[in-house]
Amino acid sequence: ILVFIATAAFAQNPALKVRKYVLDNGFTVYLNEDKTAKEVFGAVVVKAGSKNDPADATGMAHYLEHMLFKGTTELGTTDFQKEKPFLDSINIYYDLLGKTKDETERKRIQQLINQQSVQASKYALPTEFDKLVQSIGGTGLNAYTENDMTVYHNAFPGEQIEKWLDLYSHRFQNPVFRSFQSELEVVYEEKNMGMDNFQTRMIEEINKNLFKYHPYGSQSTIGTVEHLKNPSLTKMYAYFNTYYVANNMALVLCGNFDAEKTLPLIIARFSKLRTGIVPVFPKFPETVFAKKEILDVKYTPVKITVLGFKTVAVIHPDKAALEVFLSLLFNESETGKLNKLQRDGKLMFAGGFNYTFNDDGAVIFFIVPKLIGQSFDKAEKLLFDEISKIKNGEISDKDLLIIKTELYRQRQQELENYEDRTLSIVRTFGEGSTWEDFLGYSKQLESISKEDVMRVAKQYFGENYFAIHSKRGTPKKEILQKPGFKPVVTDQKEESEYAKNFNKYRSNNVSPKFVDFEKDAELVTLNESNKLYVTRNPINDVFTLFIQFNVGTDSLKHLDLCSDLFSFFHTRDMNMDQLKEEFALLGLTYNSWCSVHHFSIAFTGLDANLQKSLVLINRLINEPVVDEKSMKPMRNDMITERKISEKEPDVLGHALFEYVRLGNQSSYIDRVATKDLKKLKAGELLGLYKKAISYNAVWYYAGTEPAEKIQALISTHMVLANNKKEAPITEKYNISSPENIIYIVNDKKAVQSQIYFTVNSSPYSFSPALSARATAFNEYIGGSFSGLILQEIREFRSLAYSSYGFFVRPQLQNKPSYFYAFIGCQADKTNEAVEVMNGLINNMPQKPERIDALVSLLKNSTSAKYPDFRYIAWYINYSRRRGDTTSRYKQEYMQYDALAFSDVVSFYESFIKNRPIIITIYGNTSKMDLVQLAKYGRIVELQKKDIIRK
């Protein structure tokens, strides 16, 4: 029935063992059984992506990815024979639309398509696939399309594996591309998101110029507006029939399941997939630069140059040497030559990455020159000077050791998470390599010599390359018009025949695993001010040490600036470069961040170097020195980040939302003004930092060492504060309003509107029954594609690509709660989007027939809430601070069997219904009807300066 290919890899760690099989029909199977995992992550990969799109139908692979969620001849329909005539008509009309140039005739055809779509929707169940995935506890249902492959994936409980396999194998047999017109509008919205993002436009220009003759450059994954306006169902079915064949596909399963028992189930289901002849992908001429080619544009909020050097495809002997070369320039340890240029204030920012595909590849560098007085040429010269040093052999053995240690640690971390592991295996299939190649990459990196790095530097990084010089500006955006189609709304109370049979299958019910506060992490006392949680690492030799001081910006204003400055700390006997080098030699990286309630420092390193690491960590934390000159690059970083974010509609939309919620406590307002950054003194911030680390702290260690040893090592090598000093926990509360209000900020350049809805609610008292109802309500209204919000906003009316809503519980007992929702939509859809969401909030549709599926989802998906091993201790401490003595999820789980739909309704009526709604809209008001919007609340118009401090 099958051919056994390989049985063992990384034998020293059973969790990394992957078995590979090929079925008779050519379908490939990868099984990675990992008993340490909480569930299973499954993916089906197709070795075809946007490069395989027809040249006259770009975006086909991506659009097809969307359509393969809509069901088959048996799934997603109440009566396919009655639905089929309307679907056939839609197919014919789309082919006719593609041939028609007259705009009046095109609109007539589109209306005919809409009429047929409305008729077909009487039988359609477009979100049934999602409902069935949810019914078995599946979470994170999604897919993505790349140049070379398309991947469909989600997580699910191991005991539901037979049903998951049946569902995923069925979706690729006789698919029906129903809801075609509605989903096309969703893809338009996805296109709109890219138009408001300058990075998307820059990547398109990079591709066009680096891969001039290849589909990588001539066609984008999402497709052109022109092709999206003229889609062809005929071409889509042809694409599916050509590339979605067993011998071009693979299944990857990683996690907690029995591989021996699962293999026969896979054979029984995926052997049904048909085999086909996959066309050989043609060879395209390679882009070769005879000299430096420059494209001058005005696309970005700050001056940016992007340099592209042609290198190698994803599978090439030089890939490892190029990886080391890049890391010598820019790395996580901040020891790279470009890291130092940035840290010394010689550039605002500089970095680089490998940009490789199956057929071709490049290395991309991006540089932000200093805002004043530094030209593109001067900034680029600094990069070339550093590359020249590598070409000339200015690489020490210490440099190579640092990079190899870092790359080893990064690869180990990629392997520890079973979701990441799944997608890594997926990539080996998609690129044509093996799992053994992936596991052996660290050894390949080890073998790279100084001479290897010098060679690739000379070979690939000469004077013949492509450069984008972007000055400040905004690229021209293609504006799509609201189509004016009638919504394709379906009742969806019925089930397909497939669903009826699917729901008859009874899976083994296995009690989910809950966090055990006493056993899953060991708690020890370091002193009266410091406690330590220790969690075992079952996968690798990489430790994390996370220190959380119990004070934040709520008690120490501008403490967040200390986390920005932390990267510039050094010691009395080591300057910044020397200290970072010492950390890097131990394979140790660190970072810091600050929230309202906590100041945190995290370290990641290798357990073999733990003792030496703690000695160095102690010096960094307790003996820091910071130079006044370090304030300049820190300020530059902050200014650059602000200038970029303040041009991003999604950031500004969130700033408006936060301003209306919190007023002057908004993080966009309650911050140091840019003009005042120059007044900050390093010594003042260092003093503020020293105050922060005098507070009580919780230490979290995840690694291979036992608690007793970690306790002893920390007590021996770390100086610990012992002041019993703890800041009170407070919460920022929403500004309430007795009436409905709409706050609007106009941005005529924004393609999308960023719309938030807030309902301030009652104080929330934690109890198992109420928590279960809150969770059920959130799943009912906001969960996945079949939640009310995505169903009504996206699936039925195609108003947005992204939309969601959640009831937010407070951190503390009996404090105010709130509900909020979001829609990101084309500006001329704003009015309708507000109308629909307002209706959902004020008059939530009641569908009691969903309660059984909802309870099944809540119970079966509980395992997904068990945290990864590095976060178990944090979860326990957070829960204990809130007053919990056992897992909240365990308490909720005990309530689910008694949950009735009336509980969901009563929760909604108690906490959301008939309360004032505050709406914020950031977007192009010329595309909105403000008079109509005023029906939903009093309109208050604001300016950008009101919501964000410059």
XYZ file of C-alpha atoms in Angstrom, residues 205-843:
639
model
C 8.864 46.744 -6.356
C 11.686 44.551 -5.047
C 10.160 41.471 -6.661
C 9.544 43.204 -9.983
C 13.188 44.198 -10.262
C 15.005 41.221 -8.718
C 12.953 38.659 -10.678
C 12.121 40.564 -13.854
C 11.445 37.524 -16.039
C 10.075 35.115 -13.448
C 6.517 34.977 -12.035
C 8.066 35.820 -8.656
C 8.382 39.338 -10.016
C 5.761 39.591 -12.734
C 2.773 38.530 -10.598
C 1.982 39.139 -6.948
C 0.423 36.493 -4.736
C -2.766 38.453 -4.181
C -3.026 39.402 -7.875
C -3.624 42.614 -9.787
C -6.797 44.636 -9.392
C -7.554 44.077 -13.078
C -7.390 40.292 -12.725
C -9.379 40.342 -9.483
C -12.099 42.228 -11.360
C -12.216 39.486 -14.001
C -11.959 36.174 -12.172
C -12.660 32.921 -13.974
C -14.182 29.915 -12.260
C -13.220 27.864 -15.302
C -9.531 28.740 -14.832
C -9.780 28.134 -11.092
C -11.155 24.627 -11.561
C -8.428 24.023 -14.131
C -5.778 25.151 -11.624
C -7.228 22.879 -8.963
C -7.439 19.875 -11.292
C -3.848 20.418 -12.421
C -2.024 20.959 -9.144
C -4.229 19.564 -6.366
C -3.328 15.957 -7.073
C -2.049 13.376 -4.602
C 1.459 13.199 -6.040
C 1.817 16.976 -5.554
C 0.516 17.078 -1.979
C 1.547 16.068 1.519
C 0.083 15.661 4.995
C 2.073 16.643 8.090
C 0.988 15.714 11.622
C 2.962 16.758 14.710
C 1.914 16.267 18.282
C 0.300 13.927 20.750
C -1.092 10.994 18.751
C -0.284 7.352 18.046
C 1.516 7.156 14.706
C 1.059 3.383 14.290
C -2.705 3.572 14.813
C -3.068 6.701 12.722
C -1.295 5.508 9.597
C -4.082 3.083 8.493
C -6.633 5.888 8.966
C -4.559 8.133 6.698
C -4.236 5.446 4.049
C -7.979 4.802 4.050
C -8.812 8.466 3.475
C -6.013 10.084 1.506
C -5.648 7.140 -0.902
C -8.900 8.447 -2.401
C -7.146 11.532 -3.776
C -6.528 11.269 -7.488
C -3.083 11.189 -9.082
C -2.265 13.513 -11.955
C 0.471 14.684 -14.256
C 1.927 17.867 -12.799
C 3.303 20.196 -15.486
C 7.026 20.788 -15.322
C 7.534 24.358 -14.239
C 9.314 26.223 -17.038
C 12.750 27.754 -16.770
C 12.865 31.540 -16.865
C 15.858 33.732 -17.675
C 17.663 34.879 -14.561
C 17.814 38.585 -13.810
C 21.423 39.727 -13.986
C 22.472 43.264 -13.140
C 25.268 44.624 -15.318
C 25.584 47.603 -12.994
C 23.832 49.222 -10.062
C 20.196 49.882 -10.982
C 18.308 52.513 -8.967
C 14.581 53.068 -8.649
C 13.696 56.478 -7.154
C 10.287 56.585 -5.462
C 8.363 58.367 -2.701
C 6.728 55.533 -0.803
C 7.779 55.705 2.823
C 7.225 57.797 6.006
C 10.988 58.230 6.387
C 13.865 58.060 3.935
C 14.698 54.376 3.290
C 17.009 52.571 0.903
C 16.568 48.903 0.048
C 19.374 46.990 -1.689
C 18.863 43.662 -3.418
C 21.745 41.336 -4.357
C 21.027 38.253 -6.436
C 22.251 35.110 -4.667
C 20.946 31.525 -4.704
C 17.734 29.503 -4.547
C 16.586 27.913 -1.306
C 18.447 24.648 -1.910
C 22.041 25.519 -2.716
C 25.429 24.639 -1.170
C 26.146 28.322 -0.520
C 23.035 28.918 1.574
C 24.733 28.139 4.910
C 27.726 30.371 4.169
C 25.386 33.192 3.162
C 23.502 32.730 6.436
C 26.747 33.131 8.401
C 27.748 36.125 6.268
C 24.425 37.846 6.963
C 24.635 37.098 10.675
C 28.092 38.644 10.866
C 26.442 41.844 9.683
C 23.146 41.731 11.591
C 22.099 39.352 14.364
C 19.944 38.848 17.431
C 22.900 39.199 19.805
C 23.514 42.711 18.413
C 27.167 41.934 17.726
C 26.898 42.360 13.969
C 28.689 45.093 12.083
C 25.382 46.754 11.110
C 24.119 46.450 14.695
C 27.164 48.446 15.788
C 26.642 51.126 13.123
C 23.129 51.632 14.384
C 24.165 51.541 18.061
C 26.900 54.126 17.376
C 24.373 56.424 15.699
C 26.006 56.217 12.277
C 22.751 54.981 10.740
C 19.176 55.238 12.009
C 18.606 51.580 11.203
C 20.156 48.797 9.122
C 19.433 45.114 8.680
C 19.285 42.299 6.177
C 17.672 38.941 5.437
C 17.779 36.005 3.057
C 15.039 36.195 0.422
C 15.093 32.782 -1.178
C 12.596 30.726 -3.172
C 12.647 27.388 -4.953
C 13.831 28.842 -8.266
C 15.822 31.939 -7.348
C 16.990 34.031 -4.447
C 18.478 37.224 -3.141
C 19.750 38.967 -0.037
C 17.919 42.146 0.917
C 19.433 44.981 2.956
C 17.341 47.841 4.243
C 18.847 51.059 5.600
C 17.297 54.116 7.207
C 19.821 56.960 6.797
C 20.118 59.609 9.472
C 17.188 61.996 9.159
C 19.363 65.030 8.512
C 22.499 65.316 6.415
C 23.030 61.718 5.295
C 22.437 60.829 1.646
C 21.524 57.412 0.282
C 25.034 57.050 -1.146
C 26.709 57.852 2.175
C 24.494 55.393 4.024
C 25.154 52.660 1.451
C 28.890 53.293 1.625
C 28.834 52.441 5.333
C 27.276 49.078 4.465
C 29.815 48.391 1.734
C 32.670 49.299 4.028
C 31.529 46.572 6.434
C 31.074 44.061 3.624
C 34.596 44.879 2.432
C 35.966 44.030 5.862
C 34.433 40.554 5.563
C 35.799 40.184 2.026
C 39.233 41.074 3.355
C 39.051 38.452 6.071
C 38.456 40.714 9.055
C 36.643 37.841 10.776
C 37.935 36.380 13.996
C 37.407 32.876 15.303
C 35.419 34.513 18.071
C 33.111 36.138 15.482
C 32.402 32.779 13.873
C 31.821 31.094 17.220
C 29.266 33.755 18.200
C 27.309 33.342 14.979
C 27.354 29.543 14.994
C 26.237 29.438 18.619
C 23.387 31.824 17.920
C 22.225 29.983 14.813
C 22.340 26.684 16.718
C 20.167 28.093 19.504
C 17.681 29.562 17.035
C 17.337 26.221 15.226
C 16.743 24.426 18.534
C 13.990 26.886 19.400
C 12.368 26.369 16.001
C 12.130 22.666 16.784
C 10.634 22.889 20.267
C 7.151 24.058 19.296
C 5.122 21.419 17.485
C 3.283 24.015 15.398
C 6.556 25.533 14.191
C 7.892 22.007 13.680
C 4.917 21.163 11.467
C 5.499 24.175 9.259
C 9.218 23.399 9.084
C 8.417 19.912 7.798
C 5.914 21.470 5.392
C 8.699 23.664 4.060
C 11.015 20.712 3.418
C 8.332 19.140 1.235
C 7.556 22.412 -0.530
C 11.190 23.139 -1.348
C 12.166 19.554 -2.171
C 14.567 18.914 0.713
C 14.324 16.389 3.553
C 13.751 16.481 7.305
C 17.242 15.090 7.728
C 18.537 18.119 5.788
C 16.676 20.410 8.165
C 18.016 18.704 11.275
C 21.515 18.581 9.823
C 21.610 22.280 8.998
C 23.214 23.145 12.340
C 26.106 20.789 11.574
C 26.393 22.296 8.113
C 26.698 25.744 9.701
C 29.374 24.432 12.063
C 31.523 23.438 9.092
C 31.487 26.923 7.531
C 34.957 28.439 7.572
C 36.242 31.975 7.364
C 37.294 31.275 3.777
C 33.740 30.160 2.889
C 32.303 33.433 4.170
C 34.926 35.514 2.367
C 34.185 33.666 -0.863
C 30.415 34.276 -0.834
C 30.958 37.909 0.162
C 33.169 38.425 -2.896
C 30.994 36.329 -5.205
C 27.567 37.807 -4.501
C 28.086 41.316 -3.104
C 29.754 43.390 -5.754
C 28.747 46.586 -7.543
C 25.975 45.010 -9.622
C 22.757 45.146 -7.623
C 19.338 46.765 -7.392
C 18.494 49.697 -5.113
C 15.271 51.431 -4.176
C 15.763 54.965 -2.921
C 12.527 56.002 -1.275
C 12.038 59.545 -0.064
C 9.157 60.576 2.167
C 5.842 60.224 0.438
C 2.802 58.060 -0.206
C 2.446 55.828 -3.262
C -0.598 56.153 -5.465
C -3.305 53.748 -4.361
C -5.823 51.967 -6.554
C -9.263 52.703 -5.164
C -11.855 49.938 -5.453
C -15.509 50.900 -5.491
C -18.165 49.296 -3.322
C -19.965 46.898 -5.678
C -23.536 47.434 -4.485
C -24.381 43.711 -4.516
C -27.209 42.254 -2.503
C -25.841 40.417 0.562
C -25.692 36.644 0.176
C -27.211 35.713 3.538
C -27.990 32.100 4.416
C -29.880 30.789 7.427
C -27.558 27.827 7.979
C -29.841 26.031 10.446
C -29.678 22.832 8.431
C -26.785 20.430 7.946
C -25.307 18.819 4.875
C -25.451 15.048 4.485
C -21.728 14.941 5.090
C -22.132 16.835 8.384
C -24.904 14.518 9.552
C -22.692 11.485 9.005
C -19.664 13.268 10.427
C -21.510 14.077 13.644
C -22.549 10.447 14.069
C -18.919 9.416 14.555
C -18.069 9.160 18.202
C -14.476 9.923 19.141
C -12.849 8.740 22.322
C -13.428 11.350 25.002
C -10.184 12.077 26.772
C -10.190 14.479 29.691
C -8.183 17.567 28.787
C -4.976 18.351 30.576
C -5.165 21.273 32.980
C -2.328 23.153 34.607
C -1.599 21.703 38.029
C -0.475 24.628 40.159
C 1.482 22.350 42.498
C 3.119 19.919 40.057
C 3.614 21.607 36.671
C 6.034 24.197 38.011
C 8.016 24.141 41.224
C 7.905 27.256 43.401
C 10.878 28.051 45.620
C 11.768 31.088 47.704
C 14.929 33.044 46.963
C 14.278 35.608 49.716
C 11.333 37.589 51.043
C 11.248 39.767 47.933
C 12.034 37.194 45.247
C 10.379 33.906 44.389
C 11.337 31.466 41.665
C 9.243 29.185 39.477
C 11.035 26.301 37.744
C 9.585 24.412 34.766
C 11.177 21.449 32.997
C 12.189 21.767 29.345
C 11.397 18.393 27.695
C 12.718 19.227 24.228
C 16.181 20.799 24.079
C 19.052 22.410 25.967
C 17.877 26.030 25.618
C 16.871 27.799 28.835
C 14.834 30.927 29.387
C 15.125 33.080 32.492
C 12.422 35.694 32.784
C 12.486 38.222 35.644
C 9.301 40.186 36.306
C 9.596 43.119 38.706
C 6.262 44.053 40.269
C 6.224 47.675 39.181
C 5.359 49.374 35.905
C 4.541 52.710 34.320
C 1.455 53.036 36.497
C 3.743 53.643 39.490
C 6.964 54.858 37.828
C 6.177 57.208 34.970
C 8.293 56.731 31.818
C 9.741 53.460 33.115
C 9.119 52.151 29.597
C 12.024 54.324 28.408
C 14.320 52.293 30.670
C 13.454 49.176 28.695
C 14.443 51.022 25.503
C 17.731 52.081 27.109
C 18.442 48.627 28.555
C 20.024 47.491 25.287
C 22.674 50.210 25.741
C 23.729 49.202 29.268
C 27.278 48.030 29.912
C 29.544 47.638 32.954
C 32.485 49.553 34.393
C 35.095 47.206 32.969
C 33.347 46.320 29.702
C 32.019 48.709 27.098
C 28.817 47.973 25.255
C 30.433 46.040 22.390
C 32.527 43.949 24.768
C 29.546 43.100 26.975
C 27.386 42.040 24.050
C 30.234 39.940 22.755
C 30.575 38.177 26.129
C 26.846 37.435 26.130
C 26.983 36.178 22.557
C 29.912 33.843 23.246
C 27.729 32.110 25.822
C 24.864 31.847 23.312
C 22.949 34.283 25.495
C 20.525 36.978 24.324
C 18.426 39.388 26.323
C 15.709 41.979 26.036
C 13.541 44.116 28.263
C 10.029 45.512 28.155
C 7.638 47.394 30.367
C 3.882 47.329 30.922
C 1.511 49.182 33.205
C 2.227 46.814 36.095
C 5.574 45.119 35.391
C 9.136 45.785 34.316
C 10.522 42.618 32.721
C 13.908 41.305 31.605
C 14.246 38.023 29.701
C 17.313 35.936 28.895
C 17.626 32.990 26.519
C 20.714 30.799 26.485
C 22.205 27.327 26.680
C 21.987 25.270 29.876
C 25.590 24.148 29.438
C 26.610 27.779 30.048
C 24.066 28.533 32.762
C 26.461 29.288 35.619
C 28.651 31.590 33.533
C 25.492 33.189 32.161
C 24.184 34.026 35.638
C 27.462 35.709 36.564
C 27.182 37.927 33.491
C 23.446 38.513 33.974
C 24.102 39.705 37.514
C 26.603 42.273 36.291
C 24.224 43.561 33.635
C 21.266 43.846 36.006
C 22.977 45.070 39.163
C 26.077 46.952 37.955
C 24.858 48.820 34.868
C 26.578 51.820 33.364
C 25.085 53.843 30.550
C 26.794 56.607 28.593
C 25.084 59.868 27.762
C 26.053 59.318 24.116
C 23.785 56.252 24.089
C 20.758 58.518 24.343
C 21.231 59.658 20.753
C 20.798 56.269 19.022
C 17.980 55.426 21.440
C 16.225 58.663 20.510
C 16.867 57.949 16.842
C 15.243 54.528 17.183
C 12.191 56.015 18.865
C 11.856 58.883 16.403
C 12.146 56.548 13.416
C 9.571 54.169 14.861
C 7.191 57.036 15.570
C 7.543 58.570 12.123
C 6.748 55.221 10.518
C 3.878 54.256 12.803
C 2.267 57.693 12.618
C 1.677 57.166 8.891
C 0.092 53.737 9.309
C -3.746 53.829 9.299
C -4.017 50.721 11.487
C -1.767 52.305 14.144
C -3.658 55.588 14.033
C -6.979 53.758 14.159
C -5.849 52.056 17.341
C -4.573 55.379 18.725
C -8.052 56.861 18.232
C -9.627 53.836 19.931
C -7.255 54.137 22.892
C -7.788 57.896 23.187
C -11.552 57.492 23.363
C -11.215 54.637 25.879
C -8.575 56.137 28.139
C -8.306 59.838 27.345
C -4.935 61.284 28.346
C -3.945 57.897 29.825
C -3.659 56.529 26.276
C -0.152 55.217 25.620
C -0.049 57.328 22.446
C -0.546 60.505 24.505
C 0.947 59.684 27.890
C 4.461 59.540 26.485
C 7.397 61.888 26.169
C 6.906 64.274 23.271
C 9.455 63.879 20.485
C 10.763 67.401 21.069
C 11.344 66.544 24.740
C 13.286 63.357 24.051
C 16.433 65.461 23.698
C 16.035 66.667 27.291
C 16.188 63.153 28.714
C 19.368 62.305 30.556
C 20.821 58.811 30.702
C 21.587 59.214 34.396
C 17.939 60.016 35.203
C 16.707 56.929 33.397
C 19.372 54.780 35.034
C 18.143 56.016 38.417
C 14.572 55.135 37.451
C 15.728 51.653 36.383
C 17.468 51.113 39.734
C 14.244 52.025 41.502
C 12.372 49.444 39.430
C 14.720 46.566 40.264
C 14.390 47.302 43.985
C 10.803 46.041 43.848
C 9.695 42.459 44.506
C 10.294 40.140 41.571
C 9.123 36.798 40.276
C 11.722 34.684 38.456
C 10.710 32.094 35.858
C 13.224 29.495 34.725
C 12.434 26.912 32.031
C 15.248 24.506 31.260
C 16.804 21.146 32.046
C 18.199 21.876 35.516
C 16.311 20.960 38.730
C 14.844 23.592 41.037
C 17.361 23.027 43.828
C 20.291 23.703 41.525
C 18.719 26.832 40.001
C 17.881 28.165 43.441
C 21.470 27.627 44.575
C 22.985 29.149 41.425
C 20.841 32.274 41.604
C 21.438 32.689 45.330
C 25.185 32.306 44.794
C 25.715 34.410 41.687
C 22.954 37.030 41.776
C 22.537 40.037 44.057
C 18.867 40.085 45.044
C 16.919 43.026 46.446
C 15.182 42.245 49.730
C 12.954 45.254 50.382
C 9.497 43.622 50.312
C 8.524 46.458 47.986
C 5.559 45.978 45.643
C 3.525 48.459 43.619
C -0.262 48.157 43.871
C -2.100 46.706 40.880
C -4.514 49.206 39.397
C -6.412 49.169 36.124
C -7.088 51.814 33.516
C -10.808 52.051 32.987
C -12.750 53.108 29.941
C -14.143 56.617 29.904
C -17.894 56.125 30.082
C -20.588 58.013 28.203
C -24.355 58.225 28.787
C -24.999 58.408 25.034
C -23.878 56.863 21.757
C -20.959 58.828 20.311
C -18.980 58.447 17.078
C -15.459 59.869 17.067
C -13.980 60.375 13.592
C -10.524 61.298 12.325
C -10.270 62.015 8.607
C -7.361 60.679 6.524
C -7.950 61.224 2.831
C -5.034 58.926 1.937
C -6.350 55.882 3.813
C -7.944 53.179 1.657
C -9.449 51.333 4.605
C -11.460 52.560 7.561
C -10.348 51.368 10.992
C -13.558 51.071 13.034
C -13.787 50.176 16.731
C -16.891 49.726 18.879
C -16.786 49.873 22.685
C -19.517 49.029 25.190
C -18.652 49.787 28.807
C -20.068 47.160 31.105
C -20.669 46.217 34.735
C -18.120 45.192 37.347
C -17.222 41.560 36.772
C -17.090 39.044 39.604
C -15.051 35.925 38.833
C -16.940 32.669 39.322
C -16.789 29.367 37.400
C -20.351 29.704 36.102
C -19.947 33.302 34.947
C -16.556 32.579 33.383
C -18.057 29.689 31.398
C -20.818 31.962 30.135
C -18.346 34.699 29.191
C -16.217 32.221 27.239
C -19.293 30.773 25.523
C -20.514 34.255 24.578
C -17.119 35.180 23.098
C -17.068 32.016 20.985
C -20.670 32.508 19.887
C -20.216 36.097 18.768
C -16.538 36.284 17.843
C -15.195 32.766 17.378
C -13.641 31.934 14.014
C -15.472 32.100 10.652
C -18.793 30.835 11.996
C -18.954 33.298 14.895
C -21.685 35.882 14.388
C -19.347 38.776 13.645
C -17.215 37.193 10.921
C -20.262 35.412 9.514
C -22.351 38.562 9.189
C -19.547 41.006 8.325
C -17.288 38.877 6.142
C -19.014 35.699 4.976
C -22.464 37.100 4.146
C -21.799 40.720 3.246
C -18.095 40.778 2.266
C -17.631 44.025 4.162
C -14.203 43.258 5.587
C -11.286 40.856 5.603
C -10.650 41.348 9.321
C -13.387 41.706 11.927
C -13.767 40.466 15.490
C -15.313 41.187 18.877
C -14.733 40.103 22.498
C -15.953 40.672 26.010
C -12.904 41.740 28.029
C -12.743 40.670 31.662
C -10.808 42.794 34.181
C -7.640 41.562 35.836
C -9.033 42.115 39.313
C -12.204 40.978 41.037
C -15.295 43.232 40.824
C -13.736 45.771 38.484
C -15.378 47.186 35.336
C -15.430 45.104 32.157
C -16.132 46.018 28.554
C -16.956 44.648 25.110
C -15.139 45.821 22.021
C -15.276 44.975 18.334
C -13.282 45.906 15.234
C -13.862 46.172 11.490
C -11.214 47.047 8.894
C -13.037 47.802 5.648
C -12.936 49.757 2.410
C -13.879 53.375 3.195
C -17.075 53.378 1.122
C -18.322 50.339 3.067
C -18.054 52.189 6.388
C -21.734 53.072 6.730
C -22.954 49.569 6.050
C -20.296 48.053 8.296
C -21.340 50.308 11.177
C -24.988 49.455 10.590
C -24.384 45.699 10.692
C -22.093 45.714 13.745
C -24.386 48.106 15.583
C -27.225 45.654 14.973
C -25.190 42.719 16.242
C -24.364 44.586 19.450
C -27.827 46.037 20.083
C -29.858 43.055 18.948
